[in-house]
Amino acid sequence: MHEDGNGEGHRGVSGASTTGADQEFLALERELTVFLRRARANQGEMARAVHPDLESAAYGLLVRLDECGRQRATELAAYIGVGKATMSRQLRALEELGLVAREPDPVDGRAWLVHLTEEGRTRVQRVRVARRARYVEKLSDWDRAEIAELARLLNQLNRGMEK
């Protein structure tokens, strides 16, 4: 039986040992919980590296804008999975920090497009380069095929969770 960080074995909900497919799903849940906890902590560090006053949750918005360019706030809200009010609040805070700007959508004058400012792009890219360097360091003993397979499986998981 695999032991967790507290030295306790993993048991099912009822306390009985699990077998078969249940073990795989419990192992998945356990590993994702640890992974997500670490990811949240890292996201906070990365957000502070972009700007000391940046909310942790807003870092993902900056990365999305860095990767995809100009987007409507509604597109960003749908991608991140938050409501319009939350997105408006986060974008307003990012504007106040000088990291994003808005411009009228040339296709629809009623809508606005959000984009990184030059300062925002510079800061986000600097943090992303440092993060990738950390991945290279931490996974230096992994085979590149294993890294590619992990990326493929995570992409498959993310796509499956969107359904």
Tab-separated table of N, CA and C in Angstrom:
chain	number	residue	atom	x	y	z
A	1	MET	N	0.855	-1.178	0.000
A	1	MET	CA	0.000	0.000	0.000
A	1	MET	C	0.894	1.233	0.000
A	2	HIS	N	0.563	2.210	-0.822
A	2	HIS	CA	1.313	3.465	-0.903
A	2	HIS	C	0.983	4.310	0.315
A	3	GLU	N	1.987	4.996	0.831
A	3	GLU	CA	1.748	5.847	1.999
A	3	GLU	C	1.811	7.300	1.614
A	4	ASP	N	0.982	8.115	2.279
A	4	ASP	CA	1.017	9.550	2.015
A	4	ASP	C	2.051	10.204	2.923
A	5	GLY	N	2.102	11.513	2.875
A	5	GLY	CA	3.089	12.262	3.644
A	5	GLY	C	2.945	12.105	5.143
A	6	ASN	N	1.810	11.619	5.619
A	6	ASN	CA	1.600	11.441	7.053
A	6	ASN	C	1.895	10.015	7.491
A	7	GLY	N	2.355	9.168	6.553
A	7	GLY	CA	2.652	7.795	6.897
A	7	GLY	C	1.425	6.920	6.982
A	8	GLU	N	0.301	7.404	6.521
A	8	GLU	CA	-0.925	6.625	6.580
A	8	GLU	C	-1.203	6.031	5.219
A	9	GLY	N	-1.730	4.826	5.201
A	9	GLY	CA	-2.096	4.192	3.944
A	9	GLY	C	-3.330	4.849	3.367
A	10	HIS	N	-3.581	4.628	2.096
A	10	HIS	CA	-4.750	5.201	1.427
A	10	HIS	C	-5.868	4.189	1.432
A	11	ARG	N	-7.003	4.599	1.899
A	11	ARG	CA	-8.165	3.735	1.974
A	11	ARG	C	-9.325	4.415	1.278
A	12	GLY	N	-10.299	3.641	0.920
A	12	GLY	CA	-11.487	4.163	0.258
A	12	GLY	C	-12.324	4.984	1.205
A	13	VAL	N	-13.422	5.523	0.698
A	13	VAL	CA	-14.311	6.369	1.482
A	13	VAL	C	-14.816	5.636	2.706
A	14	SER	N	-15.122	4.346	2.553
A	14	SER	CA	-15.673	3.582	3.668
A	14	SER	C	-14.604	3.142	4.649
A	15	GLY	N	-13.312	3.372	4.309
A	15	GLY	CA	-12.231	2.959	5.184
A	15	GLY	C	-11.642	1.634	4.755
A	16	ALA	N	-12.303	0.924	3.863
A	16	ALA	CA	-11.799	-0.357	3.385
A	16	ALA	C	-10.751	-0.106	2.302
A	17	SER	N	-9.846	-1.057	2.151
A	17	SER	CA	-8.861	-0.951	1.076
A	17	SER	C	-9.573	-0.967	-0.261
A	18	THR	N	-9.033	-0.207	-1.200
A	18	THR	CA	-9.649	-0.147	-2.520
A	18	THR	C	-8.864	-1.038	-3.471
A	19	THR	N	-9.537	-1.517	-4.476
A	19	THR	CA	-8.901	-2.352	-5.483
A	19	THR	C	-9.388	-1.935	-6.848
A	20	GLY	N	-8.724	-2.424	-7.870
A	20	GLY	CA	-9.170	-2.188	-9.230
A	20	GLY	C	-9.124	-0.732	-9.632
A	21	ALA	N	-10.122	-0.338	-10.401
A	21	ALA	CA	-10.177	1.017	-10.952
A	21	ALA	C	-10.260	2.069	-9.861
A	22	ASP	N	-10.850	1.738	-8.732
A	22	ASP	CA	-10.933	2.722	-7.652
A	22	ASP	C	-9.549	3.196	-7.237
A	23	GLN	N	-8.580	2.288	-7.181
A	23	GLN	CA	-7.232	2.683	-6.787
A	23	GLN	C	-6.648	3.699	-7.752
A	24	GLU	N	-6.858	3.489	-9.041
A	24	GLU	CA	-6.317	4.417	-10.028
A	24	GLU	C	-6.938	5.802	-9.887
A	25	PHE	N	-8.249	5.850	-9.668
A	25	PHE	CA	-8.903	7.149	-9.534
A	25	PHE	C	-8.548	7.829	-8.213
A	26	LEU	N	-8.368	7.059	-7.157
A	26	LEU	CA	-7.927	7.649	-5.893
A	26	LEU	C	-6.489	8.165	-6.020
A	27	ALA	N	-5.639	7.407	-6.709
A	27	ALA	CA	-4.265	7.861	-6.926
A	27	ALA	C	-4.261	9.134	-7.764
A	28	LEU	N	-5.109	9.180	-8.787
A	28	LEU	CA	-5.219	10.376	-9.621
A	28	LEU	C	-5.667	11.567	-8.780
A	29	GLU	N	-6.691	11.366	-7.968
A	29	GLU	CA	-7.183	12.453	-7.121
A	29	GLU	C	-6.089	12.952	-6.178
A	30	ARG	N	-5.368	12.023	-5.565
A	30	ARG	CA	-4.312	12.378	-4.622
A	30	ARG	C	-3.209	13.181	-5.320
A	31	GLU	N	-2.746	12.702	-6.464
A	31	GLU	CA	-1.654	13.375	-7.168
A	31	GLU	C	-2.082	14.723	-7.730
A	32	LEU	N	-3.325	14.814	-8.228
A	32	LEU	CA	-3.819	16.105	-8.720
A	32	LEU	C	-3.965	17.108	-7.575
A	33	THR	N	-4.379	16.643	-6.412
A	33	THR	CA	-4.507	17.528	-5.253
A	33	THR	C	-3.159	18.137	-4.896
A	34	VAL	N	-2.121	17.300	-4.837
A	34	VAL	CA	-0.779	17.805	-4.529
A	34	VAL	C	-0.300	18.740	-5.630
A	35	PHE	N	-0.497	18.325	-6.880
A	35	PHE	CA	-0.074	19.129	-8.028
A	35	PHE	C	-0.753	20.491	-8.026
A	36	LEU	N	-2.065	20.520	-7.801
A	36	LEU	CA	-2.812	21.782	-7.817
A	36	LEU	C	-2.419	22.685	-6.648
A	37	ARG	N	-2.167	22.094	-5.504
A	37	ARG	CA	-1.730	22.893	-4.346
A	37	ARG	C	-0.396	23.566	-4.658
A	38	ARG	N	0.529	22.810	-5.252
A	38	ARG	CA	1.824	23.379	-5.621
A	38	ARG	C	1.671	24.414	-6.732
A	39	ALA	N	0.803	24.129	-7.685
A	39	ALA	CA	0.585	25.062	-8.801
A	39	ALA	C	0.035	26.391	-8.295
A	40	ARG	N	-0.909	26.340	-7.333
A	40	ARG	CA	-1.451	27.585	-6.779
A	40	ARG	C	-0.360	28.391	-6.078
A	41	ALA	N	0.489	27.701	-5.326
A	41	ALA	CA	1.581	28.403	-4.644
A	41	ALA	C	2.544	29.011	-5.671
A	42	ASN	N	2.868	28.245	-6.717
A	42	ASN	CA	3.760	28.759	-7.763
A	42	ASN	C	3.124	29.919	-8.515
A	43	GLN	N	1.827	29.845	-8.746
A	43	GLN	CA	1.143	30.923	-9.457
A	43	GLN	C	1.227	32.214	-8.651
A	44	GLY	N	1.097	32.111	-7.345
A	44	GLY	CA	1.245	33.294	-6.496
A	44	GLY	C	2.635	33.887	-6.596
A	45	GLU	N	3.660	33.024	-6.604
A	45	GLU	CA	5.038	33.503	-6.746
A	45	GLU	C	5.235	34.187	-8.098
A	46	MET	N	4.701	33.569	-9.143
A	46	MET	CA	4.865	34.138	-10.487
A	46	MET	C	4.126	35.463	-10.604
A	47	ALA	N	2.942	35.541	-10.019
A	47	ALA	CA	2.180	36.788	-10.059
A	47	ALA	C	2.969	37.904	-9.378
A	48	ARG	N	3.524	37.625	-8.209
A	48	ARG	CA	4.308	38.640	-7.493
A	48	ARG	C	5.578	39.017	-8.260
A	49	ALA	N	6.137	38.063	-9.030
A	49	ALA	CA	7.313	38.370	-9.842
A	49	ALA	C	6.962	39.307	-10.991
A	50	VAL	N	5.734	39.202	-11.514
A	50	VAL	CA	5.283	40.123	-12.563
A	50	VAL	C	5.089	41.509	-11.962
A	51	HIS	N	4.385	41.554	-10.829
A	51	HIS	CA	4.147	42.828	-10.133
A	51	HIS	C	3.787	42.496	-8.691
A	52	PRO	N	4.375	43.183	-7.718
A	52	PRO	CA	4.118	42.861	-6.307
A	52	PRO	C	2.639	42.950	-5.907
A	53	ASP	N	1.855	43.760	-6.612
A	53	ASP	CA	0.446	43.939	-6.265
A	53	ASP	C	-0.499	43.087	-7.107
A	54	LEU	N	0.055	42.201	-7.935
A	54	LEU	CA	-0.777	41.387	-8.825
A	54	LEU	C	-1.417	40.238	-8.064
A	55	GLU	N	-2.745	40.091	-8.232
A	55	GLU	CA	-3.458	38.962	-7.638
A	55	GLU	C	-3.020	37.682	-8.316
A	56	SER	N	-2.923	36.632	-7.553
A	56	SER	CA	-2.517	35.338	-8.085
A	56	SER	C	-3.398	34.889	-9.246
A	57	ALA	N	-4.704	35.053	-9.103
A	57	ALA	CA	-5.640	34.589	-10.125
A	57	ALA	C	-5.482	35.330	-11.447
A	58	ALA	N	-4.964	36.542	-11.418
A	58	ALA	CA	-4.840	37.338	-12.635
A	58	ALA	C	-3.655	36.912	-13.490
A	59	TYR	N	-2.731	36.157	-12.930
A	59	TYR	CA	-1.562	35.730	-13.702
A	59	TYR	C	-1.985	34.929	-14.936
A	60	GLY	N	-2.956	34.050	-14.790
A	60	GLY	CA	-3.433	33.251	-15.917
A	60	GLY	C	-3.980	34.103	-17.050
A	61	LEU	N	-4.609	35.213	-16.724
A	61	LEU	CA	-5.097	36.139	-17.750
A	61	LEU	C	-3.945	36.717	-18.554
A	62	LEU	N	-2.892	37.095	-17.861
A	62	LEU	CA	-1.739	37.665	-18.544
A	62	LEU	C	-1.081	36.647	-19.470
A	63	VAL	N	-0.981	35.414	-19.009
A	63	VAL	CA	-0.398	34.353	-19.841
A	63	VAL	C	-1.262	34.126	-21.080
A	64	ARG	N	-2.576	34.102	-20.886
A	64	ARG	CA	-3.484	33.902	-22.026
A	64	ARG	C	-3.323	35.033	-23.048
A	65	LEU	N	-3.243	36.263	-22.582
A	65	LEU	CA	-3.060	37.389	-23.491
A	65	LEU	C	-1.688	37.336	-24.167
A	66	ASP	N	-0.687	36.867	-23.459
A	66	ASP	CA	0.643	36.729	-24.039
A	66	ASP	C	0.617	35.695	-25.164
A	67	GLU	N	-0.106	34.609	-24.955
A	67	GLU	CA	-0.146	33.523	-25.938
A	67	GLU	C	-1.086	33.818	-27.108
A	68	CYS	N	-2.208	34.463	-26.834
A	68	CYS	CA	-3.260	34.600	-27.857
A	68	CYS	C	-3.440	36.015	-28.382
A	69	GLY	N	-2.831	36.980	-27.767
A	69	GLY	CA	-3.003	38.353	-28.224
A	69	GLY	C	-4.329	38.937	-27.761
A	70	ARG	N	-4.771	39.963	-28.468
A	70	ARG	CA	-5.978	40.700	-28.097
A	70	ARG	C	-7.195	39.774	-28.016
A	71	GLN	N	-7.988	39.979	-26.965
A	71	GLN	CA	-9.209	39.204	-26.782
A	71	GLN	C	-10.263	40.057	-26.106
A	72	ARG	N	-11.501	39.683	-26.327
A	72	ARG	CA	-12.604	40.316	-25.610
A	72	ARG	C	-12.632	39.793	-24.180
A	73	ALA	N	-13.136	40.615	-23.293
A	73	ALA	CA	-13.248	40.215	-21.890
A	73	ALA	C	-14.132	38.982	-21.747
A	74	THR	N	-15.167	38.886	-22.570
A	74	THR	CA	-16.052	37.715	-22.485
A	74	THR	C	-15.319	36.436	-22.878
A	75	GLU	N	-14.418	36.526	-23.854
A	75	GLU	CA	-13.613	35.357	-24.239
A	75	GLU	C	-12.683	34.944	-23.097
A	76	LEU	N	-12.068	35.939	-22.468
A	76	LEU	CA	-11.183	35.652	-21.345
A	76	LEU	C	-11.953	35.030	-20.182
A	77	ALA	N	-13.131	35.575	-19.896
A	77	ALA	CA	-13.944	35.044	-18.799
A	77	ALA	C	-14.321	33.594	-19.068
A	78	ALA	N	-14.706	33.287	-20.309
A	78	ALA	CA	-15.086	31.918	-20.656
A	78	ALA	C	-13.886	30.986	-20.546
A	79	TYR	N	-12.733	31.419	-20.992
A	79	TYR	CA	-11.534	30.581	-20.936
A	79	TYR	C	-11.131	30.300	-19.493
A	80	ILE	N	-11.116	31.332	-18.660
A	80	ILE	CA	-10.708	31.188	-17.261
A	80	ILE	C	-11.799	30.516	-16.431
A	81	GLY	N	-13.059	30.700	-16.845
A	81	GLY	CA	-14.170	30.094	-16.113
A	81	GLY	C	-14.698	30.961	-14.998
A	82	VAL	N	-14.753	32.277	-15.241
A	82	VAL	CA	-15.299	33.202	-14.244
A	82	VAL	C	-16.405	34.031	-14.885
A	83	GLY	N	-17.162	34.721	-14.077
A	83	GLY	CA	-18.235	35.571	-14.563
A	83	GLY	C	-17.726	36.916	-15.040
A	84	LYS	N	-18.644	37.663	-15.688
A	84	LYS	CA	-18.286	38.976	-16.235
A	84	LYS	C	-17.825	39.946	-15.153
A	85	ALA	N	-18.503	39.937	-14.017
A	85	ALA	CA	-18.155	40.878	-12.947
A	85	ALA	C	-16.740	40.614	-12.423
A	86	THR	N	-16.414	39.356	-12.222
A	86	THR	CA	-15.074	38.997	-11.755
A	86	THR	C	-14.036	39.400	-12.781
A	87	MET	N	-14.333	39.120	-14.047
A	87	MET	CA	-13.387	39.467	-15.110
A	87	MET	C	-13.200	40.974	-15.180
A	88	SER	N	-14.271	41.736	-15.094
A	88	SER	CA	-14.166	43.202	-15.134
A	88	SER	C	-13.299	43.716	-14.000
A	89	ARG	N	-13.488	43.174	-12.802
A	89	ARG	CA	-12.699	43.584	-11.641
A	89	ARG	C	-11.220	43.269	-11.853
A	90	GLN	N	-10.916	42.062	-12.348
A	90	GLN	CA	-9.525	41.685	-12.563
A	90	GLN	C	-8.876	42.542	-13.654
A	91	LEU	N	-9.608	42.792	-14.732
A	91	LEU	CA	-9.056	43.606	-15.807
A	91	LEU	C	-8.822	45.045	-15.364
A	92	ARG	N	-9.740	45.573	-14.558
A	92	ARG	CA	-9.572	46.935	-14.035
A	92	ARG	C	-8.295	47.012	-13.192
A	93	ALA	N	-8.072	45.997	-12.356
A	93	ALA	CA	-6.859	45.971	-11.517
A	93	ALA	C	-5.605	45.871	-12.384
A	94	LEU	N	-5.660	45.066	-13.441
A	94	LEU	CA	-4.509	44.927	-14.340
A	94	LEU	C	-4.231	46.223	-15.098
A	95	GLU	N	-5.302	46.926	-15.461
A	95	GLU	CA	-5.138	48.234	-16.114
A	95	GLU	C	-4.476	49.228	-15.164
A	96	GLU	N	-4.924	49.240	-13.914
A	96	GLU	CA	-4.358	50.162	-12.931
A	96	GLU	C	-2.878	49.894	-12.693
A	97	LEU	N	-2.463	48.634	-12.845
A	97	LEU	CA	-1.050	48.282	-12.685
A	97	LEU	C	-0.246	48.550	-13.963
A	98	GLY	N	-0.935	48.948	-15.030
A	98	GLY	CA	-0.257	49.235	-16.288
A	98	GLY	C	0.139	48.001	-17.082
A	99	LEU	N	-0.491	46.864	-16.790
A	99	LEU	CA	-0.126	45.616	-17.455
A	99	LEU	C	-0.985	45.310	-18.673
A	100	VAL	N	-2.228	45.805	-18.698
A	100	VAL	CA	-3.109	45.609	-19.851
A	100	VAL	C	-3.753	46.942	-20.220
A	101	ALA	N	-4.245	46.975	-21.438
A	101	ALA	CA	-4.998	48.137	-21.927
A	101	ALA	C	-6.173	47.613	-22.733
A	102	ARG	N	-7.166	48.473	-22.912
A	102	ARG	CA	-8.343	48.123	-23.718
A	102	ARG	C	-8.396	49.048	-24.921
A	103	GLU	N	-8.974	48.521	-26.004
A	103	GLU	CA	-9.191	49.319	-27.205
A	103	GLU	C	-10.495	48.867	-27.834
A	104	PRO	N	-11.156	49.740	-28.558
A	104	PRO	CA	-12.414	49.333	-29.199
A	104	PRO	C	-12.173	48.191	-30.196
A	105	ASP	N	-13.107	47.265	-30.238
A	105	ASP	CA	-13.053	46.154	-31.187
A	105	ASP	C	-13.414	46.698	-32.567
A	106	PRO	N	-12.522	46.600	-33.558
A	106	PRO	CA	-12.828	47.148	-34.885
A	106	PRO	C	-13.991	46.429	-35.577
A	107	VAL	N	-14.269	45.206	-35.162
A	107	VAL	CA	-15.371	44.435	-35.754
A	107	VAL	C	-16.711	44.817	-35.131
A	108	ASP	N	-16.695	45.154	-33.845
A	108	ASP	CA	-17.913	45.495	-33.121
A	108	ASP	C	-17.597	46.674	-32.204
A	109	GLY	N	-17.984	47.857	-32.598
A	109	GLY	CA	-17.676	49.070	-31.860
A	109	GLY	C	-18.210	49.103	-30.438
A	110	ARG	N	-19.168	48.223	-30.123
A	110	ARG	CA	-19.708	48.181	-28.759
A	110	ARG	C	-18.802	47.399	-27.814
A	111	ALA	N	-17.936	46.566	-28.380
A	111	ALA	CA	-17.081	45.695	-27.571
A	111	ALA	C	-15.665	46.274	-27.462
A	112	TRP	N	-14.915	45.744	-26.518
A	112	TRP	CA	-13.539	46.166	-26.286
A	112	TRP	C	-12.629	44.955	-26.382
A	113	LEU	N	-11.415	45.189	-26.862
A	113	LEU	CA	-10.376	44.168	-26.877
A	113	LEU	C	-9.353	44.504	-25.797
A	114	VAL	N	-8.906	43.486	-25.103
A	114	VAL	CA	-7.910	43.650	-24.049
A	114	VAL	C	-6.587	43.123	-24.590
A	115	HIS	N	-5.499	43.817	-24.283
A	115	HIS	CA	-4.180	43.356	-24.711
A	115	HIS	C	-3.137	43.752	-23.678
A	116	LEU	N	-2.018	43.048	-23.702
A	116	LEU	CA	-0.910	43.398	-22.822
A	116	LEU	C	-0.281	44.705	-23.288
A	117	THR	N	0.096	45.516	-22.335
A	117	THR	CA	0.914	46.678	-22.665
A	117	THR	C	2.338	46.174	-22.894
A	118	GLU	N	3.198	47.027	-23.403
A	118	GLU	CA	4.599	46.612	-23.583
A	118	GLU	C	5.211	46.224	-22.240
A	119	GLU	N	4.901	47.016	-21.207
A	119	GLU	CA	5.401	46.699	-19.862
A	119	GLU	C	4.865	45.345	-19.400
A	120	GLY	N	3.584	45.105	-19.622
A	120	GLY	CA	2.979	43.832	-19.242
A	120	GLY	C	3.619	42.671	-19.973
A	121	ARG	N	3.816	42.824	-21.281
A	121	ARG	CA	4.430	41.756	-22.087
A	121	ARG	C	5.849	41.460	-21.600
A	122	THR	N	6.620	42.503	-21.359
A	122	THR	CA	8.003	42.325	-20.902
A	122	THR	C	8.041	41.571	-19.579
A	123	ARG	N	7.204	41.986	-18.641
A	123	ARG	CA	7.200	41.358	-17.315
A	123	ARG	C	6.728	39.901	-17.380
A	124	VAL	N	5.657	39.645	-18.126
A	124	VAL	CA	5.118	38.282	-18.223
A	124	VAL	C	6.129	37.373	-18.900
A	125	GLN	N	6.713	37.820	-19.973
A	125	GLN	CA	7.666	36.973	-20.687
A	125	GLN	C	8.902	36.673	-19.843
A	126	ARG	N	9.350	37.627	-19.058
A	126	ARG	CA	10.499	37.402	-18.173
A	126	ARG	C	10.172	36.302	-17.161
A	127	VAL	N	8.980	36.340	-16.588
A	127	VAL	CA	8.582	35.335	-15.603
A	127	VAL	C	8.400	33.972	-16.267
A	128	ARG	N	7.819	33.960	-17.460
A	128	ARG	CA	7.604	32.684	-18.158
A	128	ARG	C	8.927	32.022	-18.542
A	129	VAL	N	9.904	32.812	-18.955
A	129	VAL	CA	11.229	32.260	-19.283
A	129	VAL	C	11.853	31.649	-18.025
A	130	ALA	N	11.747	32.342	-16.910
A	130	ALA	CA	12.293	31.830	-15.649
A	130	ALA	C	11.573	30.547	-15.221
A	131	ARG	N	10.261	30.493	-15.427
A	131	ARG	CA	9.494	29.302	-15.056
A	131	ARG	C	9.919	28.113	-15.916
A	132	ARG	N	10.066	28.340	-17.228
A	132	ARG	CA	10.506	27.243	-18.101
A	132	ARG	C	11.897	26.764	-17.701
A	133	ALA	N	12.772	27.672	-17.320
A	133	ALA	CA	14.115	27.279	-16.873
A	133	ALA	C	14.021	26.404	-15.623
A	134	ARG	N	13.057	26.716	-14.754
A	134	ARG	CA	12.864	25.898	-13.551
A	134	ARG	C	12.374	24.503	-13.930
A	135	TYR	N	11.460	24.420	-14.907
A	135	TYR	CA	11.009	23.103	-15.382
A	135	TYR	C	12.176	22.306	-15.950
A	136	VAL	N	13.007	22.967	-16.748
A	136	VAL	CA	14.162	22.286	-17.344
A	136	VAL	C	15.059	21.741	-16.237
A	137	GLU	N	15.282	22.541	-15.205
A	137	GLU	CA	16.135	22.113	-14.090
A	137	GLU	C	15.502	20.944	-13.320
A	138	LYS	N	14.236	21.103	-12.951
A	138	LYS	CA	13.579	20.079	-12.128
A	138	LYS	C	13.367	18.762	-12.874
A	139	LEU	N	13.219	18.850	-14.193
A	139	LEU	CA	12.945	17.645	-14.980
A	139	LEU	C	14.159	17.226	-15.809
A	140	SER	N	15.341	17.637	-15.391
A	140	SER	CA	16.548	17.356	-16.171
A	140	SER	C	16.835	15.863	-16.294
A	141	ASP	N	16.369	15.069	-15.340
A	141	ASP	CA	16.608	13.628	-15.422
A	141	ASP	C	15.487	12.883	-16.156
A	142	TRP	N	14.518	13.608	-16.665
A	142	TRP	CA	13.440	13.005	-17.461
A	142	TRP	C	13.879	12.931	-18.917
A	143	ASP	N	13.411	11.927	-19.594
A	143	ASP	CA	13.582	11.820	-21.028
A	143	ASP	C	12.626	12.810	-21.697
A	144	ARG	N	13.065	13.429	-22.787
A	144	ARG	CA	12.206	14.393	-23.487
A	144	ARG	C	10.894	13.752	-23.928
A	145	ALA	N	10.907	12.481	-24.280
A	145	ALA	CA	9.675	11.785	-24.688
A	145	ALA	C	8.703	11.700	-23.513
A	146	GLU	N	9.226	11.527	-22.292
A	146	GLU	CA	8.364	11.497	-21.108
A	146	GLU	C	7.715	12.862	-20.880
A	147	ILE	N	8.475	13.910	-21.074
A	147	ILE	CA	7.940	15.263	-20.904
A	147	ILE	C	6.861	15.520	-21.943
A	148	ALA	N	7.122	15.125	-23.172
A	148	ALA	CA	6.120	15.291	-24.236
A	148	ALA	C	4.863	14.480	-23.926
A	149	GLU	N	5.038	13.280	-23.410
A	149	GLU	CA	3.882	12.443	-23.067
A	149	GLU	C	3.088	13.056	-21.916
A	150	LEU	N	3.776	13.595	-20.915
A	150	LEU	CA	3.085	14.256	-19.814
A	150	LEU	C	2.286	15.451	-20.346
A	151	ALA	N	2.880	16.247	-21.204
A	151	ALA	CA	2.176	17.400	-21.780
A	151	ALA	C	0.960	16.929	-22.569
A	152	ARG	N	1.113	15.865	-23.337
A	152	ARG	CA	-0.006	15.332	-24.125
A	152	ARG	C	-1.132	14.850	-23.210
A	153	LEU	N	-0.784	14.135	-22.151
A	153	LEU	CA	-1.802	13.624	-21.227
A	153	LEU	C	-2.493	14.754	-20.465
A	154	LEU	N	-1.749	15.767	-20.055
A	154	LEU	CA	-2.365	16.909	-19.377
A	154	LEU	C	-3.305	17.649	-20.325
A	155	ASN	N	-2.911	17.784	-21.586
A	155	ASN	CA	-3.780	18.410	-22.578
A	155	ASN	C	-5.055	17.589	-22.743
A	156	GLN	N	-4.908	16.284	-22.811
A	156	GLN	CA	-6.075	15.398	-22.936
A	156	GLN	C	-6.990	15.539	-21.717
A	157	LEU	N	-6.392	15.608	-20.525
A	157	LEU	CA	-7.177	15.792	-19.300
A	157	LEU	C	-7.911	17.126	-19.332
A	158	ASN	N	-7.212	18.196	-19.702
A	158	ASN	CA	-7.839	19.526	-19.754
A	158	ASN	C	-8.992	19.559	-20.757
A	159	ARG	N	-8.800	18.956	-21.917
A	159	ARG	CA	-9.872	18.916	-22.913
A	159	ARG	C	-11.058	18.114	-22.395
A	160	GLY	N	-10.783	17.023	-21.721
A	160	GLY	CA	-11.857	16.198	-21.154
A	160	GLY	C	-12.632	16.922	-20.069
A	161	MET	N	-11.974	17.761	-19.315
A	161	MET	CA	-12.640	18.499	-18.235
A	161	MET	C	-13.518	19.628	-18.765
A	162	GLU	N	-13.296	20.045	-20.019
A	162	GLU	CA	-14.106	21.102	-20.618
A	162	GLU	C	-15.480	20.612	-21.024
A	163	LYS	N	-15.638	19.308	-21.160
A	163	LYS	CA	-16.903	18.738	-21.655
A	163	LYS	C	-18.003	18.850	-20.630
